[in-house]
Short mmCIF file of C-alpha atoms and ligand atoms in Angstrom, two decimals:
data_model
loop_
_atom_site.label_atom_id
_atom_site.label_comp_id
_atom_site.label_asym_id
_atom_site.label_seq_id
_atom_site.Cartn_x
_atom_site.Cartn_y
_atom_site.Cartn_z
CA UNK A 29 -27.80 7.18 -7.58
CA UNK A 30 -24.63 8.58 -8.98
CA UNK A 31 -21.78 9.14 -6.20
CA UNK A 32 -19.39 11.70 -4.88
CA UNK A 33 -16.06 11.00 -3.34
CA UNK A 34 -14.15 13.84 -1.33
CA UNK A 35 -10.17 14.22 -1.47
CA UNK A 36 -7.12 15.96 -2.45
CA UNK A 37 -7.43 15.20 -6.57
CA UNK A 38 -4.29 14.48 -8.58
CA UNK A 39 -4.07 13.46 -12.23
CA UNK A 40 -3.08 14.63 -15.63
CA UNK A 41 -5.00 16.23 -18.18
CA UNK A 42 -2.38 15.60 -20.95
CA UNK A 43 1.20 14.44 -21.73
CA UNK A 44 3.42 16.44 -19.54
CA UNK A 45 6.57 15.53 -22.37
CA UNK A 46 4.83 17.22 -24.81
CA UNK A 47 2.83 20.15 -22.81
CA UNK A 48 3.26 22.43 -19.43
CA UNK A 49 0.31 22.55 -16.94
CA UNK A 50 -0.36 18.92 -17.79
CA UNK A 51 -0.93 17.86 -13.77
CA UNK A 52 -3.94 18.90 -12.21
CA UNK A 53 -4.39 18.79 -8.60
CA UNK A 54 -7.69 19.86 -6.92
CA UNK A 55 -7.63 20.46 -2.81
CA UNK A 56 -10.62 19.69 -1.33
CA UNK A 57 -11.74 18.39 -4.69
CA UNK A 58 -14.71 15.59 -5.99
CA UNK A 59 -15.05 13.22 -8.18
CA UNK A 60 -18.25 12.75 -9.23
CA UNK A 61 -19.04 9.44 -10.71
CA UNK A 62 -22.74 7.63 -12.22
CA UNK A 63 -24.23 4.59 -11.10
CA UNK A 64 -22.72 2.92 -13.89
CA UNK A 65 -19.61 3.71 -12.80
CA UNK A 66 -18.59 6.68 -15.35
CA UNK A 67 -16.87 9.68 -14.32
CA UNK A 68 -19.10 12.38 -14.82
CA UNK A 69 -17.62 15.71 -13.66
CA UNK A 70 -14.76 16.72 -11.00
CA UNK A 71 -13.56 19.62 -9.64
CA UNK A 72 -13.77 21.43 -6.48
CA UNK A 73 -16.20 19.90 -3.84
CA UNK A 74 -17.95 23.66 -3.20
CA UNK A 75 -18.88 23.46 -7.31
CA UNK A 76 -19.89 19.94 -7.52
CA UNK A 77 -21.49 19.10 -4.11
CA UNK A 78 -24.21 21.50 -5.01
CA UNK A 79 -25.08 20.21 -8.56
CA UNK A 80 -26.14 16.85 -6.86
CA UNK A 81 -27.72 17.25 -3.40
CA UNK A 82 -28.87 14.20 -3.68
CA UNK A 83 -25.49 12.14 -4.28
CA UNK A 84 -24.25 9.39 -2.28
CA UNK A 85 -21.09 10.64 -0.84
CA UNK A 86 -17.82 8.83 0.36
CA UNK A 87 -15.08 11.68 2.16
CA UNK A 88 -11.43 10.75 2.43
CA UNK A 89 -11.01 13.63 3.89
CA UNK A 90 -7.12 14.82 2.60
CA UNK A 91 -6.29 11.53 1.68
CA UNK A 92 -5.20 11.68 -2.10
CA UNK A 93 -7.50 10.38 -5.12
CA UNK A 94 -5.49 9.14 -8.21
CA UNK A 95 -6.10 7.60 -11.55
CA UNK A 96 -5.98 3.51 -11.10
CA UNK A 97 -2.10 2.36 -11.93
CA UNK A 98 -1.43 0.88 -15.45
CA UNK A 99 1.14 -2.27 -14.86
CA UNK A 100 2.12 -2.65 -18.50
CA UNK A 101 4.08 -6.03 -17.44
CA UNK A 102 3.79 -8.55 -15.54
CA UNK A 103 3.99 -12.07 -15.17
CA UNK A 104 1.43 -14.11 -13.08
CA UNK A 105 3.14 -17.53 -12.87
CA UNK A 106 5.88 -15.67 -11.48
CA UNK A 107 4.11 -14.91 -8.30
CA UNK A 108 5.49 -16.71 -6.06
CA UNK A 109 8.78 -16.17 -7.92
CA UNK A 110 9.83 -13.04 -6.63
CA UNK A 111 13.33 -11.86 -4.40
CA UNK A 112 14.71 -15.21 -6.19
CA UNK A 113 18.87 -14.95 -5.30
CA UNK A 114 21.27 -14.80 -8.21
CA UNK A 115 22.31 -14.32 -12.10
CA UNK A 116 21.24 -12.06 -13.88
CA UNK A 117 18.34 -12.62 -16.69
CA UNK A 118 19.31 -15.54 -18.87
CA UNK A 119 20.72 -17.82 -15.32
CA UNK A 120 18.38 -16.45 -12.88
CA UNK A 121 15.16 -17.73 -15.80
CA UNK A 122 16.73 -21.19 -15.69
CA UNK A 123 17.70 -20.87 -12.17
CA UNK A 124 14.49 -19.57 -10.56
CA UNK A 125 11.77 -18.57 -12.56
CA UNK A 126 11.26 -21.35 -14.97
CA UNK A 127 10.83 -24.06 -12.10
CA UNK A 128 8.26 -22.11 -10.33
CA UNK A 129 6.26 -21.68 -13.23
CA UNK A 130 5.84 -25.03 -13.34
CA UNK A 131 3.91 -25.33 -10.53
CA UNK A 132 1.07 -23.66 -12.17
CA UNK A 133 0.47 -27.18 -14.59
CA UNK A 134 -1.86 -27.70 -11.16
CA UNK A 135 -5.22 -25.95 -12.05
CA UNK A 136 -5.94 -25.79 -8.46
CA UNK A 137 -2.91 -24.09 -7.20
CA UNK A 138 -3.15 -22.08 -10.32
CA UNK A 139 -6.50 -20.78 -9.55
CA UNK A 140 -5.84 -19.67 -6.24
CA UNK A 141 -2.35 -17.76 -7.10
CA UNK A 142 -4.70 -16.14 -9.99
CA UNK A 143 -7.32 -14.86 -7.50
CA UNK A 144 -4.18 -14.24 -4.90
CA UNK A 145 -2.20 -12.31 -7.99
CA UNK A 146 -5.45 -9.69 -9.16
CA UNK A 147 -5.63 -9.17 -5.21
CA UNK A 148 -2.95 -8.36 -4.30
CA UNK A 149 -2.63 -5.76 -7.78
CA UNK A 150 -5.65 -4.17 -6.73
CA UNK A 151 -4.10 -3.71 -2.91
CA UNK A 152 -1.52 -1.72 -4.32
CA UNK A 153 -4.13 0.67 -6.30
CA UNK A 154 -3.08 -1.14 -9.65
CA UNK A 155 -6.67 -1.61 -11.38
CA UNK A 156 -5.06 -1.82 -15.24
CA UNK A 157 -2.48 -4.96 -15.89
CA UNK A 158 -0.78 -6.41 -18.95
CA UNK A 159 0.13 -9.73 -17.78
CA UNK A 160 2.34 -12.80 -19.44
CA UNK A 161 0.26 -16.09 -18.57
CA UNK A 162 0.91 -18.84 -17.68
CA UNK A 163 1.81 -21.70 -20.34
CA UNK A 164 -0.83 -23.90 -18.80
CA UNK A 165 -4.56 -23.43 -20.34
CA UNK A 166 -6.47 -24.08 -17.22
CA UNK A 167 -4.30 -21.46 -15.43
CA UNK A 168 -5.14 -18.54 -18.33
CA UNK A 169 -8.25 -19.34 -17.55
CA UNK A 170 -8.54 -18.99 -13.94
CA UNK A 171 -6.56 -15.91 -14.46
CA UNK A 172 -9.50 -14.56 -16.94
CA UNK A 173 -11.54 -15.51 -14.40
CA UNK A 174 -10.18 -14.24 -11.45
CA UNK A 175 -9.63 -10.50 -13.59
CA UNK A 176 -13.68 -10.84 -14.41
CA UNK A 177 -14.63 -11.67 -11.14
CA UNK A 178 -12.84 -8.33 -9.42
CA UNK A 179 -13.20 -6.02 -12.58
CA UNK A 180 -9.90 -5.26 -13.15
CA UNK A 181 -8.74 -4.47 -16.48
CA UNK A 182 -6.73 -7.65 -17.81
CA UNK A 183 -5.05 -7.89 -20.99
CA UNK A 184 -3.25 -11.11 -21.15
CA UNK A 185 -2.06 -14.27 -22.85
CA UNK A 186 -0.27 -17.53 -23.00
CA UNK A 187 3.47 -16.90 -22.52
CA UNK A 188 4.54 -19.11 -25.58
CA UNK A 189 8.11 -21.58 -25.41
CA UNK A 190 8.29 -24.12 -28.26
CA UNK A 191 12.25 -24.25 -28.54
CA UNK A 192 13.59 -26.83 -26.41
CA UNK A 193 16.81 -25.62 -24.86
CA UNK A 194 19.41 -26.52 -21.93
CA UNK A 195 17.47 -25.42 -18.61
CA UNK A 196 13.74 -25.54 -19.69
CA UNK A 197 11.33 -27.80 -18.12
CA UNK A 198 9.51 -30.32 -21.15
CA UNK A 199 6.50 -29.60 -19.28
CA UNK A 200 6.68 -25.53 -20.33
CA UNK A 201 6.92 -26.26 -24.35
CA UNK A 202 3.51 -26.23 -26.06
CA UNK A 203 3.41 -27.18 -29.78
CA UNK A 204 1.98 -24.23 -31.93
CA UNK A 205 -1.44 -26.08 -32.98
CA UNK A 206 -1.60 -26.05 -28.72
CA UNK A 207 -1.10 -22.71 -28.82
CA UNK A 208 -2.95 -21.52 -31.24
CA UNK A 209 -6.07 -23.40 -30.20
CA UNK A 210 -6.05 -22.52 -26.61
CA UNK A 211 -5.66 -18.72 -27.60
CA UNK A 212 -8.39 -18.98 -29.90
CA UNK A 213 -10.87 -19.69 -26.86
CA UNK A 214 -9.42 -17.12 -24.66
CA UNK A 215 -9.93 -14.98 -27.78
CA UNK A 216 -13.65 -16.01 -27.59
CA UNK A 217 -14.17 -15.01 -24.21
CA UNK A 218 -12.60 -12.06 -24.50
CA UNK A 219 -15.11 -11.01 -27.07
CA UNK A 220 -17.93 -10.58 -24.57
CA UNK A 221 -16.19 -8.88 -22.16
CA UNK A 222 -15.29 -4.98 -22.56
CA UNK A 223 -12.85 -5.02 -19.81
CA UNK A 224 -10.87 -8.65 -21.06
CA UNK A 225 -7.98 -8.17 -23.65
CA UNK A 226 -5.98 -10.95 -25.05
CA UNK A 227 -2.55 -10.85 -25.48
CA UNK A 228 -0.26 -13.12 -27.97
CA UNK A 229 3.13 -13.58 -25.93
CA UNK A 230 5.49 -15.12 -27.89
CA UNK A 231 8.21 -15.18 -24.25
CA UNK A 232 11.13 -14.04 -26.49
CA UNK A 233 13.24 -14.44 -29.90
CA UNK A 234 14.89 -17.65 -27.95
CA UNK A 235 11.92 -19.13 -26.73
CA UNK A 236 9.92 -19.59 -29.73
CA UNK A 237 10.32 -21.79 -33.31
CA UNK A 238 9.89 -20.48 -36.87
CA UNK A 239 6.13 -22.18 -37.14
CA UNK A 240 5.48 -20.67 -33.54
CA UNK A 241 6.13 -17.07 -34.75
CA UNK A 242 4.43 -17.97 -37.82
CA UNK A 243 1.59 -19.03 -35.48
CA UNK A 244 1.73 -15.55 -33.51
CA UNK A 245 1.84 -13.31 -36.61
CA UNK A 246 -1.31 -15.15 -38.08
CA UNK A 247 -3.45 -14.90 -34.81
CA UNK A 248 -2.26 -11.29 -34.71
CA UNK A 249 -3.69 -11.09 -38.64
CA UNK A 250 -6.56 -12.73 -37.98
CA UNK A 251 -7.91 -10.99 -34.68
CA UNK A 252 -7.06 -7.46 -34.89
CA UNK A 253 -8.65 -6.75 -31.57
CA UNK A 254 -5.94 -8.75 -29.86
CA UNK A 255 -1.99 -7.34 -28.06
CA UNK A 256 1.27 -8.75 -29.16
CA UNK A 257 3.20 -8.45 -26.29
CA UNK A 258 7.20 -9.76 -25.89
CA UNK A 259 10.47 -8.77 -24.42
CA UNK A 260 13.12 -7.19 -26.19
CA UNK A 261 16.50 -5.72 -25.72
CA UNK A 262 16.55 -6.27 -21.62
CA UNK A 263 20.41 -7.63 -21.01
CA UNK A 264 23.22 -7.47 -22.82
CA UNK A 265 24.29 -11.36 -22.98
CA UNK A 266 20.78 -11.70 -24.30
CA UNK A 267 20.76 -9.54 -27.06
CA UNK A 268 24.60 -11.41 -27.79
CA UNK A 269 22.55 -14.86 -27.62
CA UNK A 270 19.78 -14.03 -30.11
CA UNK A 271 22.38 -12.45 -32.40
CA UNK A 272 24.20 -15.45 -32.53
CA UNK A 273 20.99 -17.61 -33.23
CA UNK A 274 19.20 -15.34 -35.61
CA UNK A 275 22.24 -14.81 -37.63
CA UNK A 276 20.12 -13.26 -41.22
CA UNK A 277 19.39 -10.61 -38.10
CA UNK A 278 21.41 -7.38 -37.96
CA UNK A 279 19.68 -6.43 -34.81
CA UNK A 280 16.98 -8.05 -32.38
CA UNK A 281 14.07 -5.97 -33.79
CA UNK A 282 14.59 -7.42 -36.64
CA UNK A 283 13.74 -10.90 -35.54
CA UNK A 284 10.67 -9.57 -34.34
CA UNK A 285 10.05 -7.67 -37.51
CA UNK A 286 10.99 -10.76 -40.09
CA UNK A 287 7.92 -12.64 -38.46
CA UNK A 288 5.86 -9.34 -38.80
CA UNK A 289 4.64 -9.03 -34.99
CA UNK A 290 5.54 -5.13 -34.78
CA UNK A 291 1.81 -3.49 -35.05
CA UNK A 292 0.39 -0.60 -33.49
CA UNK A 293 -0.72 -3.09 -30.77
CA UNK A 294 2.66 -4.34 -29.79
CA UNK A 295 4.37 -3.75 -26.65
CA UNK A 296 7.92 -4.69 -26.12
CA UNK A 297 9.30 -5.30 -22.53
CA UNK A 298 12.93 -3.59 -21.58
CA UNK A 299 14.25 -2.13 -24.80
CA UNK A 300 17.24 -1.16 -23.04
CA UNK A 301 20.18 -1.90 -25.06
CA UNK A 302 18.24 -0.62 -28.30
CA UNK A 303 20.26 1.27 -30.99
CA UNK A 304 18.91 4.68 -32.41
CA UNK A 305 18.42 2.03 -35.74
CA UNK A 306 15.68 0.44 -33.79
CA UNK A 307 13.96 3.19 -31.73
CA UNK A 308 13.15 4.13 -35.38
CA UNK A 309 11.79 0.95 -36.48
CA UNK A 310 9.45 1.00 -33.22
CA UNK A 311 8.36 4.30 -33.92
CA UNK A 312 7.48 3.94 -37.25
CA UNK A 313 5.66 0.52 -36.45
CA UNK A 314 3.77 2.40 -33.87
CA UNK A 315 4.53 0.00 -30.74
CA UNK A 316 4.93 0.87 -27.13
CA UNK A 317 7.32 -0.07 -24.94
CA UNK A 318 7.04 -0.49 -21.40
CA UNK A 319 9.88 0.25 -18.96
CA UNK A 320 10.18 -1.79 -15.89
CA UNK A 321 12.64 -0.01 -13.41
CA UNK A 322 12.25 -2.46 -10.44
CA UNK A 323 13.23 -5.22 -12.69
CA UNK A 324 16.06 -3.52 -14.71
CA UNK A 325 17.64 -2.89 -11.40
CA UNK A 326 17.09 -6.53 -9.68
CA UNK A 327 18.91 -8.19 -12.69
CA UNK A 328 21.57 -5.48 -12.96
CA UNK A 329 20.05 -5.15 -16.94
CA UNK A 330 20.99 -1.47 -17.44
CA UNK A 331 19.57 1.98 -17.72
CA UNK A 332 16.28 2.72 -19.25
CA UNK A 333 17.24 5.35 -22.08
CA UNK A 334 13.89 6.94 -21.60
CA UNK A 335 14.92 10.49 -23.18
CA UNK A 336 15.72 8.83 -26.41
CA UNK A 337 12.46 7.01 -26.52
CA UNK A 338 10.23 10.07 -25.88
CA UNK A 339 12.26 11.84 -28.35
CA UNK A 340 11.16 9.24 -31.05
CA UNK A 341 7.91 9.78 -30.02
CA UNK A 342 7.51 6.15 -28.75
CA UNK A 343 4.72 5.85 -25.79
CA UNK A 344 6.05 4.01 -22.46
CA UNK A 345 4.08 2.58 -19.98
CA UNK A 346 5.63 1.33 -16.64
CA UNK A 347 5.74 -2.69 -15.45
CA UNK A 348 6.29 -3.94 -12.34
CA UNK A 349 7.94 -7.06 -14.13
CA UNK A 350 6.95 -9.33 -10.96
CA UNK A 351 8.84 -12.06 -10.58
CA UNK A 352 12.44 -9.37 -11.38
CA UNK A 353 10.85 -6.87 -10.17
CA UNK A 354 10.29 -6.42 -6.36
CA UNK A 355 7.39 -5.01 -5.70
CA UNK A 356 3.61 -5.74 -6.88
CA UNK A 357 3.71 -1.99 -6.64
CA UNK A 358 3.65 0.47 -9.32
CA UNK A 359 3.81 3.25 -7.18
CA UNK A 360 6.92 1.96 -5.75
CA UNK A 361 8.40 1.48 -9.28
CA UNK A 362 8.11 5.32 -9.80
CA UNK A 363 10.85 6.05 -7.64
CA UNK A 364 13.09 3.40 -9.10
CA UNK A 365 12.03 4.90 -12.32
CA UNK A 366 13.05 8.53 -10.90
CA UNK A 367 16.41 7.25 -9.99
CA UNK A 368 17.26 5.40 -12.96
CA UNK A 369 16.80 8.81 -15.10
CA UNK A 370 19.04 10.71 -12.24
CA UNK A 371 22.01 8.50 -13.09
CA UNK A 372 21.70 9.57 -16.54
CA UNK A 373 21.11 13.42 -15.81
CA UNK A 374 17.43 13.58 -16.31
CA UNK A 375 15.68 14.68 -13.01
CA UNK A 376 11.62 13.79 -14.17
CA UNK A 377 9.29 15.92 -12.14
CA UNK A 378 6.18 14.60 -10.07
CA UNK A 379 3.81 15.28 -13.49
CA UNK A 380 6.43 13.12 -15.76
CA UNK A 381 6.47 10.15 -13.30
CA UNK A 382 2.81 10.17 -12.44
CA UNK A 383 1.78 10.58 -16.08
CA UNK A 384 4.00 7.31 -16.91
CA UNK A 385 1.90 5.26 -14.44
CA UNK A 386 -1.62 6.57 -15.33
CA UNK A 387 -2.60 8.69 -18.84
CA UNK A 388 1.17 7.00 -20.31
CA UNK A 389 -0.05 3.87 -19.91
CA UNK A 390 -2.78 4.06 -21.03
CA UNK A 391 -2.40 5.82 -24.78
CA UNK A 392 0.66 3.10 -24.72
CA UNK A 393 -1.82 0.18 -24.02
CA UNK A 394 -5.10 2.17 -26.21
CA UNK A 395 -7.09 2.05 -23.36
CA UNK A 396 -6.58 6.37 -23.31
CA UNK A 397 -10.54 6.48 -23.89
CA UNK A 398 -11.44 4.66 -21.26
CA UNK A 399 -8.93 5.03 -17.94
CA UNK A 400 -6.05 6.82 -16.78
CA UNK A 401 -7.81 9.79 -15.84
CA UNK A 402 -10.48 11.76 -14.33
CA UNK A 403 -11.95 13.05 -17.66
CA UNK A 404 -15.45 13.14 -17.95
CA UNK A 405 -16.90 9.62 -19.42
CA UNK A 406 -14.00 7.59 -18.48
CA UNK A 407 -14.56 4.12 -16.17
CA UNK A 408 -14.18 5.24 -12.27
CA UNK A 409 -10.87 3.70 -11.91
CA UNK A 410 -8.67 5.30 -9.23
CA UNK A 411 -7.22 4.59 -5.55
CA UNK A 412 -7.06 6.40 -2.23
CA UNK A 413 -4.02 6.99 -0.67
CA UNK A 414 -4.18 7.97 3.03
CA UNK A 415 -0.28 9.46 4.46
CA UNK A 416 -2.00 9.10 7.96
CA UNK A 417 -1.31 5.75 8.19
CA UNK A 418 2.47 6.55 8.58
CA UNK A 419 3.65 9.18 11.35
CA UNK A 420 7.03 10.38 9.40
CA UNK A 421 5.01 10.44 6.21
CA UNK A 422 2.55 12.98 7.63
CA UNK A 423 5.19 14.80 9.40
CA UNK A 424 6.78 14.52 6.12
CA UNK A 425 4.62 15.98 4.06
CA UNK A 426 3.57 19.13 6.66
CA UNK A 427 6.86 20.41 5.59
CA UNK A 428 6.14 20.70 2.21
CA UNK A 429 5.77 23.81 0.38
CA UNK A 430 3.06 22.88 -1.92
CA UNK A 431 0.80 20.35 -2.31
CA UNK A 432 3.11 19.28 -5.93
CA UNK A 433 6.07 18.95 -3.51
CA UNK A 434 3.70 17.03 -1.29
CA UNK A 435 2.98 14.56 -4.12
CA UNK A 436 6.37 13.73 -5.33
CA UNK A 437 7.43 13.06 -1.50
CA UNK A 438 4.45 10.45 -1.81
CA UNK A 439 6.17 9.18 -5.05
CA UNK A 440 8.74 8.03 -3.27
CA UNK A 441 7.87 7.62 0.52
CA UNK A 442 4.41 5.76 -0.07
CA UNK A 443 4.15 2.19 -0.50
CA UNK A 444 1.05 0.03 -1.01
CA UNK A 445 0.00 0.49 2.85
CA UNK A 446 -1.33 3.86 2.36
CA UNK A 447 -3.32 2.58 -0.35
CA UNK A 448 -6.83 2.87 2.02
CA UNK A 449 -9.40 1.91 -1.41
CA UNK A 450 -9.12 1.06 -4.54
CA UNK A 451 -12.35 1.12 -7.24
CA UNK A 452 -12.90 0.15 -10.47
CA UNK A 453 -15.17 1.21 -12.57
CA UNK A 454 -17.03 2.96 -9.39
CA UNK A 455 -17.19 -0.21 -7.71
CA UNK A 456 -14.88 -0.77 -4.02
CA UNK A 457 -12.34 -3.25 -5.20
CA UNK A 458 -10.33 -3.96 -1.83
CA UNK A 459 -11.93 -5.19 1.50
ZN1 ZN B 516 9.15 -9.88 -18.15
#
């Protein structure tokens, strides 16, 4: 029996950078969805509830119905990692994040922070994550695990470290045959499973050897299904530090792009310090970069030049960047995101920041086809968010003009407590 589910509708229909009237939003609208779990129509409820008298339906009332978020970054192992004190990116990784990743060399703890991790995504209406793993084997695979178990759409990998170096624990290097074997069964698995993505994640130009690039641009070669994903770019002292060590390099793309890993399915973390040299390079590799405004902010890294991206024609998706970044929530990100572009006199409207966390993320990730949404034949992926669950927020929002006004106030006033539901692919994801 196919289902219908009742609420204020909010999504966009195409890329609001490149079009006007890109945001849709339906009062009183449905979303009409197959047992499967496929969106078959929307609209207003007074067209669609008659079509199917004999639907199921669920009514949130004038709670708001929105495409599941896309997280294009984030790191599992740094669950437990986040709100760490101090330093900005290259002290505060030896300082705080590396240790606690260690923790996950204990496949039990590392199963439970997996199934903790996907939870607590899904609780903030989050039902599409590109996640750096954990360096540990059993871990990834708890991780797959835990994604497959809740239906949430996982692409992830090993985080790769081969280069020993002042700070990092022995127990985080892996040799490249490691590596390459253990992706090579996560690979496998992935193959039966339309909603499980593999991701080879060399950490960055410090972290990883000659033969361990080597390694990553010949799994990339030889599985052409699979994401390269990486950081670039994010802090200043950083991009000094690889410069220094990759001296044939004029630049830090160009590290990447000696070892060939920029393809149309690479997506490079931060890109913040990157010259008008390199936005070039990305676009003409066809790679996506993903912007993580929490993050940028926590470490002091710098402003996201989003303008000059989007005038390359690069896509961006938004991260949360959990362990730098504060929240698990996307939602919350957008209105770091908002402010990051006001300091560098670009006010984005409600369609512009919405359409990064939903139909952004997904052309950037290739998953356009599938989520992001409320087209007809996409996967049911989407959230509820109820403003009654906060008085000022409802107060709020009764002032508003218009129900566009109403949504960017929700931008930046709601958190992940007015997410009531989230569902994926149709099916209830949170308790
Ligand atoms: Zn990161």
């Amino acid at each position: 029996m196919s289902t219908i589910y009742l609420g204020t509708l909010a999504h966009l229909k195409a890329n609001p950078f490149e079009s006007a009237g890109a945001l849709e939003i339906i009062e009183s609208g449905a979303l009409w969805v197959d047992e499967k779990g496929m969106i078959i129509d929307y609209g207003k409820r007074a067209d669609i509830l008659p079509r199917v008298p004999e639907a199921w339906i669920e009514d949130y009332d004038d709670a708001w119905l929105i495409p599941g978020l896309i997280d294009g970054h984030i790191h599992y192992p740094q669950y437990y990692a986040t709100a760490a004190y101090g330093g900005q990116l290259l002290d505060w990784l030896v300082r705080s994040i590396l240790p606690a990743e260690t923790a996950f060399a204990d496949p039990v703890f590392a199963e439970d922070a997996a199934r903790r991790f996907i939870k607590q995504l899904l609780a903030c209406g989050t039902t599409t994550a590109m996640v750096f793993g954990s360096q540990f084997s059993l871990a990834n695979k708890a991780l797959f695990n835990a994604a497959k178990e809740s239906g949430i759409r996982l692409i992830a990998g090993a985080t790769l470290m081969d280069s020993p170096a002042e700070g990092i624990p022995d127990i985080l290097l892996q040799t490249p045959r490691q590596a390459q074997d253990d992706a090579e069964m996560l690979i496998k698995l992935c193959r039966n499973e339309p909603l499980l993505h593999y991701a080879i994640t060399p950490r960055y130009a410090l972290s990883c050897s000659v033969e361990m690039m080597r390694m990553c641009a010949d799994l990339l070669k030889n599985h052409p299904e699979t994401y390269l994903q990486t950081h670039i770019n994010e802090n200043r002292s950083e991009v000094e530090t690889v410069l220094r060590h990759f001296k044939h390099c004029t630049d830090y793309l160009e590290v990447y792009e000696s070892f060939g890993l920029l393809t149309g399915r690479t997506v490079l973390a931060h890109n913040i310090q990157a010259s008008d040299g390199e936005l070039a390079r990305v676009a003409h590799a066809g790679c996506a970069v993903c912007h993580c405004p929490s993050s940028n902010l926590f470490l002091g890294s710098g402003l996201f030049p989003l303008a000059r991206h989007v005038n390359h024609g690069i896509p961006v998706a938004l991260g949360t960047d959990i362990g730098a970044g504060t929240s698990f929530s996307l939602w919350k990100n957008l209105s770091d995101a908002y402010k990051i572009q006001q300091l560098q006199g670009l006010s984005l409207d409600v369609a512009h920041l919405l359409y990064l966390a939903t139909l952004g993320g997904a052309k950037a990730l290739h998953l356009e086809s599938e989520t992001g949404s409320f087209a007809p034949g996409k996967s049911a992926d989407f959230f509820a968010l109820d403003f009654h669950q906060s008085d000022y927020l409802a107060e709020r929002l009764h002032q508003c003009n218009s129900l566009e006004e109403q949504l960017f106030c929700l931008l930046h006033l709601a958190t992940e407590r007015e997410v009531e539901a989230t569902f994926v692919s149709g099916s209830r994801a949170t308790p």
